[in-house]
mmCIF file of C-alpha atoms in Angstrom:
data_model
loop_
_atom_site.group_PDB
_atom_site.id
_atom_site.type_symbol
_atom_site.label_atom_id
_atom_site.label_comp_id
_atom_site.label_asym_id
_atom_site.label_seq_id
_atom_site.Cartn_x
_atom_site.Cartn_y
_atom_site.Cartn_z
ATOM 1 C CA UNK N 12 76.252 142.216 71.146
ATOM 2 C CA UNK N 13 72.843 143.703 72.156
ATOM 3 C CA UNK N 14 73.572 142.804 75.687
ATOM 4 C CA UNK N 15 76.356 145.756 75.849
ATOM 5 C CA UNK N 16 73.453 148.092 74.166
ATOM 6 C CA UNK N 17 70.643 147.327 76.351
ATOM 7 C CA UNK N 18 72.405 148.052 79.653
ATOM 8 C CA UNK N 19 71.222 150.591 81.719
ATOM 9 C CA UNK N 20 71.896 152.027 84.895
ATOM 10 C CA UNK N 21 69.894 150.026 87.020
ATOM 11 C CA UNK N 22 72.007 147.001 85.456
ATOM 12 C CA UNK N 23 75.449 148.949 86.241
ATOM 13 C CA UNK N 24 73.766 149.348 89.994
ATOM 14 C CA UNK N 25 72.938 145.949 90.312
ATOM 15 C CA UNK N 26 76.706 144.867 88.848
ATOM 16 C CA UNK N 27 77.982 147.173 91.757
ATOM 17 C CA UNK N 28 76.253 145.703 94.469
ATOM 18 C CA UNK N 29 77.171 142.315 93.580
ATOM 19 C CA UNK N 30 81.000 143.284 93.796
ATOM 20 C CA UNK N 31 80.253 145.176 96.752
ATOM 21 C CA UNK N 32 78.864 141.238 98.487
ATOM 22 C CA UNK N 33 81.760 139.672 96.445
ATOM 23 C CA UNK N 34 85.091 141.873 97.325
ATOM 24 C CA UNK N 35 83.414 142.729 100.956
ATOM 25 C CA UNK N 36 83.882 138.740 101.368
ATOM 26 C CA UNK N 37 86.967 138.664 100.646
ATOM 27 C CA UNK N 38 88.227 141.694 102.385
ATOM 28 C CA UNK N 39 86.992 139.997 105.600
ATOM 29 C CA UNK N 40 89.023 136.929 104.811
ATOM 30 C CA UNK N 41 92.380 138.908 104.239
ATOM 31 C CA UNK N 42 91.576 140.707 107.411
ATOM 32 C CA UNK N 43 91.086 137.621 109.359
ATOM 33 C CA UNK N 44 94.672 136.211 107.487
ATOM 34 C CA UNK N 45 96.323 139.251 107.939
ATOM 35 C CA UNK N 46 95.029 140.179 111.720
ATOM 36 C CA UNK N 47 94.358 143.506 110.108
ATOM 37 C CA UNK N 48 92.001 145.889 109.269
ATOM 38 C CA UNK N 49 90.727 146.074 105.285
ATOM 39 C CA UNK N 50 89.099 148.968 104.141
ATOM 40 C CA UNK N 51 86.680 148.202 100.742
ATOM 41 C CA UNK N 52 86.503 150.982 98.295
ATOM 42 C CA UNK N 53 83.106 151.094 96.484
ATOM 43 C CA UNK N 54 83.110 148.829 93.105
ATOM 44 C CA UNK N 55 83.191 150.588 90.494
ATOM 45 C CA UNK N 56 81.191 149.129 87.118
ATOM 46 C CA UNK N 57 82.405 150.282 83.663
ATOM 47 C CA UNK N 58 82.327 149.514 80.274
ATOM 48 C CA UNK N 59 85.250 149.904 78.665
ATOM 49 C CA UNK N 60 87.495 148.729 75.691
ATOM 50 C CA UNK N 61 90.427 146.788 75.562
ATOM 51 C CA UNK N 62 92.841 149.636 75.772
ATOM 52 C CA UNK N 63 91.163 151.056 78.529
ATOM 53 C CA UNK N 64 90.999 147.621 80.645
ATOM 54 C CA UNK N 65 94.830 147.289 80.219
ATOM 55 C CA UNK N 66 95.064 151.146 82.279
ATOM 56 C CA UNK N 67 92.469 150.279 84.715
ATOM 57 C CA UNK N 68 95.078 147.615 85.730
ATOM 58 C CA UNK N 69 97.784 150.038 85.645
ATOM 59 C CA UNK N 70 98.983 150.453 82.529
ATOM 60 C CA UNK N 71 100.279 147.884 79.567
ATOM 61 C CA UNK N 72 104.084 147.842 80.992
ATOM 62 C CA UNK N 73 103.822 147.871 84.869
ATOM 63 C CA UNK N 74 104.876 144.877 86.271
ATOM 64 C CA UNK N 75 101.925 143.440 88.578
ATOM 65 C CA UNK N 76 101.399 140.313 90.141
ATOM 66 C CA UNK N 77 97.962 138.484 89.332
ATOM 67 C CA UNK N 78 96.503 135.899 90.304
ATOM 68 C CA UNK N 79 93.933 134.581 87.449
ATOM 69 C CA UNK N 80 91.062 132.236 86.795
ATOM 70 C CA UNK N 81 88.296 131.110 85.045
ATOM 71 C CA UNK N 82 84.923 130.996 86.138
ATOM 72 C CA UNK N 83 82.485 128.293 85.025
ATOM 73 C CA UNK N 84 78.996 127.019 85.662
ATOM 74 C CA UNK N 85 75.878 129.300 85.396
ATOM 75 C CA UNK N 86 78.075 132.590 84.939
ATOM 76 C CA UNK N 87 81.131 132.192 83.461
ATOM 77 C CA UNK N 88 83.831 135.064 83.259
ATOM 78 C CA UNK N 89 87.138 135.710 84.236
ATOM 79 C CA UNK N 90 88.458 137.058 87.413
ATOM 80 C CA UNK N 91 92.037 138.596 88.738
ATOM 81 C CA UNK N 92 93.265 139.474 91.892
ATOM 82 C CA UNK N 93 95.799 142.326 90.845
ATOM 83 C CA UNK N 94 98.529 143.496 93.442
ATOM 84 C CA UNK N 95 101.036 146.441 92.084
ATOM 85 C CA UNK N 96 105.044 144.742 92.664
ATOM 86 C CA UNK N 97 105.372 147.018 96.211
ATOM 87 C CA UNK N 98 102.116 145.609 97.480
ATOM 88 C CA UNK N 99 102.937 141.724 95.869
ATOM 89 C CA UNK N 100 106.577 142.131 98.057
ATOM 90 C CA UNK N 101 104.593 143.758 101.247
ATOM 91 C CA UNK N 102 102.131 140.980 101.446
ATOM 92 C CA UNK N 103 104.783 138.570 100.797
ATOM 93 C CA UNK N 104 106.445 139.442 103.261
ATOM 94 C CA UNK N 105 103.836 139.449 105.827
ATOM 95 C CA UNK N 106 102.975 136.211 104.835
ATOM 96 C CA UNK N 107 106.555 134.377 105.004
ATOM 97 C CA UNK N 108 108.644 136.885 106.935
ATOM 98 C CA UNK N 109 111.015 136.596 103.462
ATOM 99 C CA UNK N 110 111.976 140.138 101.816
ATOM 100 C CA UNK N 111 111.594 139.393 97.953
ATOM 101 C CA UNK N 112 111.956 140.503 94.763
ATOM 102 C CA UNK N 113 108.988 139.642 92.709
ATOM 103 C CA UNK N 114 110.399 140.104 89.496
ATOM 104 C CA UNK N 115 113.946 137.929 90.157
ATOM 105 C CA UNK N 116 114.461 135.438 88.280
ATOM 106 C CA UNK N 117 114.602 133.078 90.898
ATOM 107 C CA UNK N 118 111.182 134.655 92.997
ATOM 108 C CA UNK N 119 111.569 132.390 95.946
ATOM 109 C CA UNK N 120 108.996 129.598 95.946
ATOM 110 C CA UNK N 121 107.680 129.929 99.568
ATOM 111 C CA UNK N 122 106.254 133.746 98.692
ATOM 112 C CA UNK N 123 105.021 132.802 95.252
ATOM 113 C CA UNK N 124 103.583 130.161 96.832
ATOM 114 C CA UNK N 125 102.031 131.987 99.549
ATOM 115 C CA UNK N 126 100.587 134.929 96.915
ATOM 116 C CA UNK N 127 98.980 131.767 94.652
ATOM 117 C CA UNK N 128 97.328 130.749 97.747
ATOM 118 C CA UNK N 129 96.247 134.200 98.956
ATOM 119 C CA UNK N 130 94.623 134.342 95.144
ATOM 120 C CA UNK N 131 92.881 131.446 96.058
ATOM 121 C CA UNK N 132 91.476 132.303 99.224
ATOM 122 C CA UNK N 133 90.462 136.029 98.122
ATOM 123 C CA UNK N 134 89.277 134.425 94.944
ATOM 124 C CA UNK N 135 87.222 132.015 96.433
ATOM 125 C CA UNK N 136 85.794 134.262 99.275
ATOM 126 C CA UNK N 137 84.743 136.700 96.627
ATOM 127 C CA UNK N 138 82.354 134.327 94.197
ATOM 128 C CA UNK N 139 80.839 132.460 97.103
ATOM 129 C CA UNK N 140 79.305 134.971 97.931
ATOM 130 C CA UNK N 141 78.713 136.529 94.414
ATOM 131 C CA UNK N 142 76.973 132.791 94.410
ATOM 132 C CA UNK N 143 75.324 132.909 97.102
ATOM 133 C CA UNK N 144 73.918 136.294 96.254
ATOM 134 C CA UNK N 145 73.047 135.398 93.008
ATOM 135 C CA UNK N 146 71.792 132.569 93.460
ATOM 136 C CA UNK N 147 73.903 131.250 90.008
ATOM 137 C CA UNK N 148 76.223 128.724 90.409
ATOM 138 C CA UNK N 149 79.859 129.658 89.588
ATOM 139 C CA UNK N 150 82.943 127.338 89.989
ATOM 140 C CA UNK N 151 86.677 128.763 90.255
ATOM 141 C CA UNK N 152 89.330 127.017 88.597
ATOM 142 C CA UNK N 153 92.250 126.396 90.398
ATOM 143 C CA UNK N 154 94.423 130.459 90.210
ATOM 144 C CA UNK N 155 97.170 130.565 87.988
ATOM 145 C CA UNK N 156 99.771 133.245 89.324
ATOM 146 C CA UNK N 157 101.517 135.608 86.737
ATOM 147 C CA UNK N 158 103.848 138.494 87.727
ATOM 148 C CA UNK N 159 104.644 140.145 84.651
ATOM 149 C CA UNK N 160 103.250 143.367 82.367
ATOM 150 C CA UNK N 161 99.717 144.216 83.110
ATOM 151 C CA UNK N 162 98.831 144.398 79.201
ATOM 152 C CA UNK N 163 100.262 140.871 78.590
ATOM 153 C CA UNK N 164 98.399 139.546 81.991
ATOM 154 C CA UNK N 165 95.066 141.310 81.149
ATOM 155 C CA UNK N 166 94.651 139.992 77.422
ATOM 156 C CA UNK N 167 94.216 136.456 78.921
ATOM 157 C CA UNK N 168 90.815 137.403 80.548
ATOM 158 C CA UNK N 169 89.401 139.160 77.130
ATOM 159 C CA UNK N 170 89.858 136.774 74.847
ATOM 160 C CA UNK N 171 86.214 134.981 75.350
ATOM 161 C CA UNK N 172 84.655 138.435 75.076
ATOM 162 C CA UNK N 173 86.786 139.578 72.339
ATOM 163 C CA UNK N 174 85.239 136.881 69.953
ATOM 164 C CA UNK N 175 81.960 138.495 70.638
ATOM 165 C CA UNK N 176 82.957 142.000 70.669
ATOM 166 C CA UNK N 177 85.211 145.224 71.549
ATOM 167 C CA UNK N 178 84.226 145.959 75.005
ATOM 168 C CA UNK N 179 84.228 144.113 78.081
ATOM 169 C CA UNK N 180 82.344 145.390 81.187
ATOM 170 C CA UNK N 181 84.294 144.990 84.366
ATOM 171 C CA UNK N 182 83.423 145.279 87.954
ATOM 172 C CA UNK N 183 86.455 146.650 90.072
ATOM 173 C CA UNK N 184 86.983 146.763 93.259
ATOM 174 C CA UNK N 185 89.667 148.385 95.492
ATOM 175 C CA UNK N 186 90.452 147.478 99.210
ATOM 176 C CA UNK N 187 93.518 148.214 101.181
ATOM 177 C CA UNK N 188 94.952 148.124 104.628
ATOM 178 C CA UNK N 189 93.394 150.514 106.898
ATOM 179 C CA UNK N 190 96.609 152.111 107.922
ATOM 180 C CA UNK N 191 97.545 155.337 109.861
ATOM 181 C CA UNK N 192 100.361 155.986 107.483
ATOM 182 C CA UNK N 193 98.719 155.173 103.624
ATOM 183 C CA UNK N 194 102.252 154.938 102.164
ATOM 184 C CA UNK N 195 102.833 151.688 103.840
ATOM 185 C CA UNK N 196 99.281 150.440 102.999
ATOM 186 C CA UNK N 197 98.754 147.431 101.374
ATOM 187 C CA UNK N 198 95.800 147.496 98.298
ATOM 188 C CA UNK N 199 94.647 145.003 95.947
ATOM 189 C CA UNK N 200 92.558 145.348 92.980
ATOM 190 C CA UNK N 201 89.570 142.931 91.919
ATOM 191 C CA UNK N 202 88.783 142.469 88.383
ATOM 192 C CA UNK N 203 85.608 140.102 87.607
ATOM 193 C CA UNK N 204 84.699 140.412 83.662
ATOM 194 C CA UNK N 205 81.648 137.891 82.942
ATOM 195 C CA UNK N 206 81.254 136.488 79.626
ATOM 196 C CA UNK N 207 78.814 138.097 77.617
ATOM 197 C CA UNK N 208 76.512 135.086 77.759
ATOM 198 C CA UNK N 209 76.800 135.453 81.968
ATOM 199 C CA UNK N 210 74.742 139.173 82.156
ATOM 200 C CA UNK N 211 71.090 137.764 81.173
ATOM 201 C CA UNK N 212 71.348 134.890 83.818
ATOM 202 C CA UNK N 213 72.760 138.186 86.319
ATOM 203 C CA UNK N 214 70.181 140.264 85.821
ATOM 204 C CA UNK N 215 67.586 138.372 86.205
ATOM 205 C CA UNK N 216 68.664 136.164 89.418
ATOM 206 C CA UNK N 217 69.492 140.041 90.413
ATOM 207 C CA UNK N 218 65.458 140.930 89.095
ATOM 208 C CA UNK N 219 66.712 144.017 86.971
ATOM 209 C CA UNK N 220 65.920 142.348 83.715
ATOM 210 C CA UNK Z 11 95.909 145.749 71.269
ATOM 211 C CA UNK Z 12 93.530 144.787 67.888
ATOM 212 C CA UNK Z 13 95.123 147.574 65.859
ATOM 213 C CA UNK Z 14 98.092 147.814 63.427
ATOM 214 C CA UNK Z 15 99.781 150.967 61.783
ATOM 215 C CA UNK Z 16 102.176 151.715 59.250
ATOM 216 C CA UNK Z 17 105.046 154.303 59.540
ATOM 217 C CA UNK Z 18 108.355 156.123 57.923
ATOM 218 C CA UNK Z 19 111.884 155.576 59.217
ATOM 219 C CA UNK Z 20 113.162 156.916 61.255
ATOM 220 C CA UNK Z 21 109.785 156.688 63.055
ATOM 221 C CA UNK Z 22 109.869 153.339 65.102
ATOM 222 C CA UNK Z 23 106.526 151.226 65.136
ATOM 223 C CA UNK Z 24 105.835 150.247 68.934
ATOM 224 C CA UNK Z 25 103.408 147.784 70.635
ATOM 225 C CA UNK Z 26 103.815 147.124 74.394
ATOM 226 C CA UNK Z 27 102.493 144.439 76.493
ATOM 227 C CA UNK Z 28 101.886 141.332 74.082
ATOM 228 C CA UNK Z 29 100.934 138.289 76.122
ATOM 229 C CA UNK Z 30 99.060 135.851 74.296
ATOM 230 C CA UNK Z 31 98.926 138.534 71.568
ATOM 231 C CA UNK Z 32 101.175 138.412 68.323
ATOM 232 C CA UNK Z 33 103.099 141.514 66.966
ATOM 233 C CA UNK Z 34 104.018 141.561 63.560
ATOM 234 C CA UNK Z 35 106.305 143.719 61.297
ATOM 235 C CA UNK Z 36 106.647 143.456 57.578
ATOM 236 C CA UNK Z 37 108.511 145.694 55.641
ATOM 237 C CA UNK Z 38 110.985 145.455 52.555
ATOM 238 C CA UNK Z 39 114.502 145.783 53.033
ATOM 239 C CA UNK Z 40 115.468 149.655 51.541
ATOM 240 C CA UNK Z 41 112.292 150.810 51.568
ATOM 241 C CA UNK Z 42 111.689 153.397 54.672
ATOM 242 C CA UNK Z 43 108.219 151.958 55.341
ATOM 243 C CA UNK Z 44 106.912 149.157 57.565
ATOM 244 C CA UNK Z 45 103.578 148.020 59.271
ATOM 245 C CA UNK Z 46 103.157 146.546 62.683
ATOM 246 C CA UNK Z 47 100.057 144.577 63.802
ATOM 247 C CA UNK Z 48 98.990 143.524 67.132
ATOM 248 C CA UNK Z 49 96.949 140.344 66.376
ATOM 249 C CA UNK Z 50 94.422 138.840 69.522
ATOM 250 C CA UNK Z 51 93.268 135.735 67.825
ATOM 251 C CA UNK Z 52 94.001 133.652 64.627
ATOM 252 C CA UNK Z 53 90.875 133.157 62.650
ATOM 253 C CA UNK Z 54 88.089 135.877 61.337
ATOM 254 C CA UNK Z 55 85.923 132.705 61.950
ATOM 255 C CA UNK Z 56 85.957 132.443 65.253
ATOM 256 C CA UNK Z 57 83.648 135.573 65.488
ATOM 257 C CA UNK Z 58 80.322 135.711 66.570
ATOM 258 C CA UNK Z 59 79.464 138.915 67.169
ATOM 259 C CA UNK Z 60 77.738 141.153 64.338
ATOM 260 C CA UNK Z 61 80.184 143.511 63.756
ATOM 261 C CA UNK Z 62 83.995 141.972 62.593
ATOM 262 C CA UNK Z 63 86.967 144.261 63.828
ATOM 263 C CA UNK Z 64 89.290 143.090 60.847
ATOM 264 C CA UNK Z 65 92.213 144.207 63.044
ATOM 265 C CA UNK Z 66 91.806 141.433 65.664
ATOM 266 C CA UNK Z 67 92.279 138.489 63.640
ATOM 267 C CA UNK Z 68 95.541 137.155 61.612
ATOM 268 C CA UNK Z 69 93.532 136.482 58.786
ATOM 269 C CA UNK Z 70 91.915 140.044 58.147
ATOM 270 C CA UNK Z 71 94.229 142.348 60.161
ATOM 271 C CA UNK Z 72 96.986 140.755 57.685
ATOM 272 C CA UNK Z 73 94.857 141.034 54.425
ATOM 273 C CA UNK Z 74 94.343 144.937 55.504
ATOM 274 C CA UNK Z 75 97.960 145.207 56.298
ATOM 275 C CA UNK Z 76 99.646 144.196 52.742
ATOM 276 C CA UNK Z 77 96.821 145.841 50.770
ATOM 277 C CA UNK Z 78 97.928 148.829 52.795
ATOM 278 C CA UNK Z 79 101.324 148.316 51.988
ATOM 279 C CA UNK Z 80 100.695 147.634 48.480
ATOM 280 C CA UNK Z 81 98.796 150.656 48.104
ATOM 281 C CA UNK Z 82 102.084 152.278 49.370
ATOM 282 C CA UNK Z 83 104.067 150.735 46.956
ATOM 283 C CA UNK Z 84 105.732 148.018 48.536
ATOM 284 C CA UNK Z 85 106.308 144.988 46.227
ATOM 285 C CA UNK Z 86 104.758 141.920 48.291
ATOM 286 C CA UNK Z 87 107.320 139.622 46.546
ATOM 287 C CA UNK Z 88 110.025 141.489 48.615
ATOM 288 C CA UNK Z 89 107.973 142.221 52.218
ATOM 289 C CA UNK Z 90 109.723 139.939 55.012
ATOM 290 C CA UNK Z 91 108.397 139.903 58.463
ATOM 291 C CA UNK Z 92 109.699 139.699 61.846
ATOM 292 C CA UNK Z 93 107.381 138.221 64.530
ATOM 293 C CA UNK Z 94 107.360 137.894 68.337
ATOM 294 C CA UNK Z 95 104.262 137.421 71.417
ATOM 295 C CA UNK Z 96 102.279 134.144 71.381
ATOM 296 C CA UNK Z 97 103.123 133.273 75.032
ATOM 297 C CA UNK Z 98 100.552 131.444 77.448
ATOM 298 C CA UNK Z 99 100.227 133.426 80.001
ATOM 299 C CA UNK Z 100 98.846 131.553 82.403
ATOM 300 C CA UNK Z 101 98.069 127.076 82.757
ATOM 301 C CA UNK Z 102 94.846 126.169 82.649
ATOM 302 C CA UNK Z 103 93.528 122.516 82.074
ATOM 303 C CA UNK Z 104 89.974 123.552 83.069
ATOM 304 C CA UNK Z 105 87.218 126.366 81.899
ATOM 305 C CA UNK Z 106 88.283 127.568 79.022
ATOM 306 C CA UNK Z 107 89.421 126.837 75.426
ATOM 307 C CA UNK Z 108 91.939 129.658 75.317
ATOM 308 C CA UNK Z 109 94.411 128.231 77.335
ATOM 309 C CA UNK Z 110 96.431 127.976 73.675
ATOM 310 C CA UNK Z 111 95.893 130.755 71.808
ATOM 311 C CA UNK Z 112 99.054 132.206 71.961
ATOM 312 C CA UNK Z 113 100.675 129.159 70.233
ATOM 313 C CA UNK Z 114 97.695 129.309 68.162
ATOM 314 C CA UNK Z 115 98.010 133.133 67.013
ATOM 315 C CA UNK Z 116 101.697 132.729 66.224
ATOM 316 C CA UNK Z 117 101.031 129.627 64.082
ATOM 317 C CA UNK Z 118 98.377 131.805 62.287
ATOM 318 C CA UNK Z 119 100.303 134.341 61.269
ATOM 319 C CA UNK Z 120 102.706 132.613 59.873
ATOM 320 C CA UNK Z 121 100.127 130.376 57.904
ATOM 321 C CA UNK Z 122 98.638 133.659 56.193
ATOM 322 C CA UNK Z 123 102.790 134.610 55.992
ATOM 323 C CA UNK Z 124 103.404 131.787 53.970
ATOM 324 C CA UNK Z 125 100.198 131.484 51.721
ATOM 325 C CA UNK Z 126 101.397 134.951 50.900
ATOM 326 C CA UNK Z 127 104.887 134.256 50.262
ATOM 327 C CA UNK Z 128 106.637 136.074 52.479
ATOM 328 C CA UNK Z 129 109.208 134.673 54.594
ATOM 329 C CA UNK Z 130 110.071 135.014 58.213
ATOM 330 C CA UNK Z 131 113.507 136.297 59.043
ATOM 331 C CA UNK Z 132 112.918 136.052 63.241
ATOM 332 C CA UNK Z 133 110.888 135.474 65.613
ATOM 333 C CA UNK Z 134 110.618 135.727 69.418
ATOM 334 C CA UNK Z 135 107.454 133.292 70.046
ATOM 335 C CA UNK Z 136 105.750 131.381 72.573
ATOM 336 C CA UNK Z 137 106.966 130.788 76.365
ATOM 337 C CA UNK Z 138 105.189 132.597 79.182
ATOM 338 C CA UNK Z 139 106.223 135.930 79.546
ATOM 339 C CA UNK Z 140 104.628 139.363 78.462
ATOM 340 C CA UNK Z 141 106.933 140.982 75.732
ATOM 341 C CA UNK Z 142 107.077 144.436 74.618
ATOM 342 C CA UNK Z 143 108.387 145.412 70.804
ATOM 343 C CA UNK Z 144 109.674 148.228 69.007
ATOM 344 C CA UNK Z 145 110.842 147.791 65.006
ATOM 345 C CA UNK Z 146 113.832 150.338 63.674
ATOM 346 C CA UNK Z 147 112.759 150.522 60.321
ATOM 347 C CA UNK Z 148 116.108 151.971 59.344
ATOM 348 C CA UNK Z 149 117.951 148.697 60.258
ATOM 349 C CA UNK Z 150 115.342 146.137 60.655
ATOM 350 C CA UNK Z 151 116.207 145.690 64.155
ATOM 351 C CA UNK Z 152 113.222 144.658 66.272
ATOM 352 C CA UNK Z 153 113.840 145.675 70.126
ATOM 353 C CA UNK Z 154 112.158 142.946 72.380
ATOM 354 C CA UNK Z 155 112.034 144.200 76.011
ATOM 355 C CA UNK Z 156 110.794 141.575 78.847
ATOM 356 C CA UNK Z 157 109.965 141.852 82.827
ATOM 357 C CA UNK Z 158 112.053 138.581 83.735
ATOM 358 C CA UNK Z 159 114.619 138.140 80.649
ATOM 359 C CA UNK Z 160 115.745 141.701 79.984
ATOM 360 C CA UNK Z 161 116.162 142.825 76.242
ATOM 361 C CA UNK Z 162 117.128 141.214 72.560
ATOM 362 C CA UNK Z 163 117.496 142.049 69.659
ATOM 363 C CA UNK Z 164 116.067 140.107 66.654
#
């Protein structure tokens, strides 16, 4: 795909700062759910292969819980909302006052429940304003939660680009709970991967064509 | 992911994290070597990029694989395979086509399987979980270890 050998820096810069609008978004709605302070880590914009998107999320066994969806409209992509199984079962818990166990059998319905919303609201928080910043239009489908190995999880949102190629560039973004003691700190990962056919319509509305 | 490999007993052939992905072993019974592929999608077709990773798709990875084997001296008549991945990950009825391609990739292997003659002794397909394999080639055993349903043995 020529669009993976015409990027440039300036591209990679604007990606970044369109995460930065997107995940700061969110971060401010978590805060206001969680009556806590988020700290946003600066995106970071790579290209990588498949292999290497499977690590960035952790590594192909580790159990995560991820919320998932498509994106459609002008820019269509995939996005996750990744929590590691500590931080899934801390933010449970804050949610529903319930200690869980992500990975029983049985995970109770009332915290799965409450992490598929929280993927929803972070989710949606995060491409308004990618949206609005854009100016593109960009529709969420409704999150589908997963807790299970990243590898198996991560596949889902490469299969559009891996009929057009071997790489998939991917805008990450960290943010965590601004806590004294980082131990107990909550974090979440952001993964949005546009379609191939979603960076011209980018780049321009972001003028770095 | 994309990528297969051959190797020797009593090396074991591993692929971890297979959601919507197939893994499949061939090998001949009393032979000491095996191949494992980790197929994405079913059909070379559905490519539209320039360049064609033959390992990605059931069609090609699978042609590569039993030439390979061939070349090693297998005898294609007496390959057997063991299969398992093709799970669906995730529901969705909206935005994309792929919701299916797990089903799809497992029912695409075993169309190139049978065209070729070579028959399936077990398989660990479909549902929604993320499955990671490992194939004994001394015994044919293939190891199948999940996050929610433990381990088995096919």
């Amino acid at each position: 795909m020529t669009y993976i050998h015409n990027i440039q820096p300036v591209h990679l810069d604007a990606l970044q700062e369109a995460g930065n609008i997107g995940a700061g978004n969110a971060a401010t709605a978590l805060s206001q759910l969680l009556h806590k302070k988020i700290d946003l880590h600066v995106p970071s914009v790579r290209m990588v292969d498949f292999q290497e998107m499977q690590a960035i999320a952790g590594g192909e066994e580790e159990v995560v819980a991820a919320s998932f969806l498509r994106v459609t409209g002008e820019a269509p992509g995939s996005m996750f909302f990744i929590l590691q199984k500590e931080e899934a079962e801390e933010l449970a818990y804050t949610l529903t006052g319930r200690k869980v166990d992500i990975i029983d059998d049985s995970l109770d319905e009332l915290a799965a429940s409450a992490l598929r919303e929280l993927g929803n609201i972070l989710a949606g928080a995060y491409l308004s304003a990618l949206a609005d910043f854009t100016g593109l239009s960009m529709q969420p489908s409704v999150p589908s939660l997963a807790v299970d190995m990243a590898g198996a999880i991560i596949s889902a949102g490469l299969l559009e680009i891996s009929i057009k190629g071997d790489h998939a560039i991917v805008i990450d973004t960290v943010m965590e709970e601004a806590a004294e003691n980082s131990t107990d700190a909550v974090n979440g990962q952001f993964f949005l991967l546009p379609d191939p056919e979603a960076f011209d319509k980018i780049f321009k509305s972001l003028g770095v064509e | 992911m994309a990528d297969w490999k051959t190797a020797e007993a009593p090396e074991r052939l591993r692929t971890s994290g297979l959601g919507s992905c197939v893994g499949v072993v061939l090998y001949e019974e009393g032979l000491s070597i095996a191949a494992m592929a980790h197929i994405m999608l079913p059909d070379s077709s559905m490519a539209a990029g320039r360049s064609l990773q033959r390992a990605k798709f059931a069609d090609t990875a699978l042609e590569d694989v039993l030439a390979c084997l061939k070349e090693k001296g297998c005898s294609l008549r007496r390959l057997q395979a063991k299969l398992a991945g093709g799970a669906q990950m995730f529901s969705f009825s909206e935005g994309s086509d792929m919701s299916r391609i797990g089903p799809r990739n497992s029912e695409a292997v075993k169309a190139v399987l049978k065209e070729n003659g070579i028959p399936v002794k077990a398989e660990d397909t479909g549902g929604s979980k993320g499955r990671t394999i490992e194939f004994s080639i001394m015994d044919s055993s293939l190891y199948i270890r999940t996050v929610n349903e433990g381990k088995t043995i096919i």
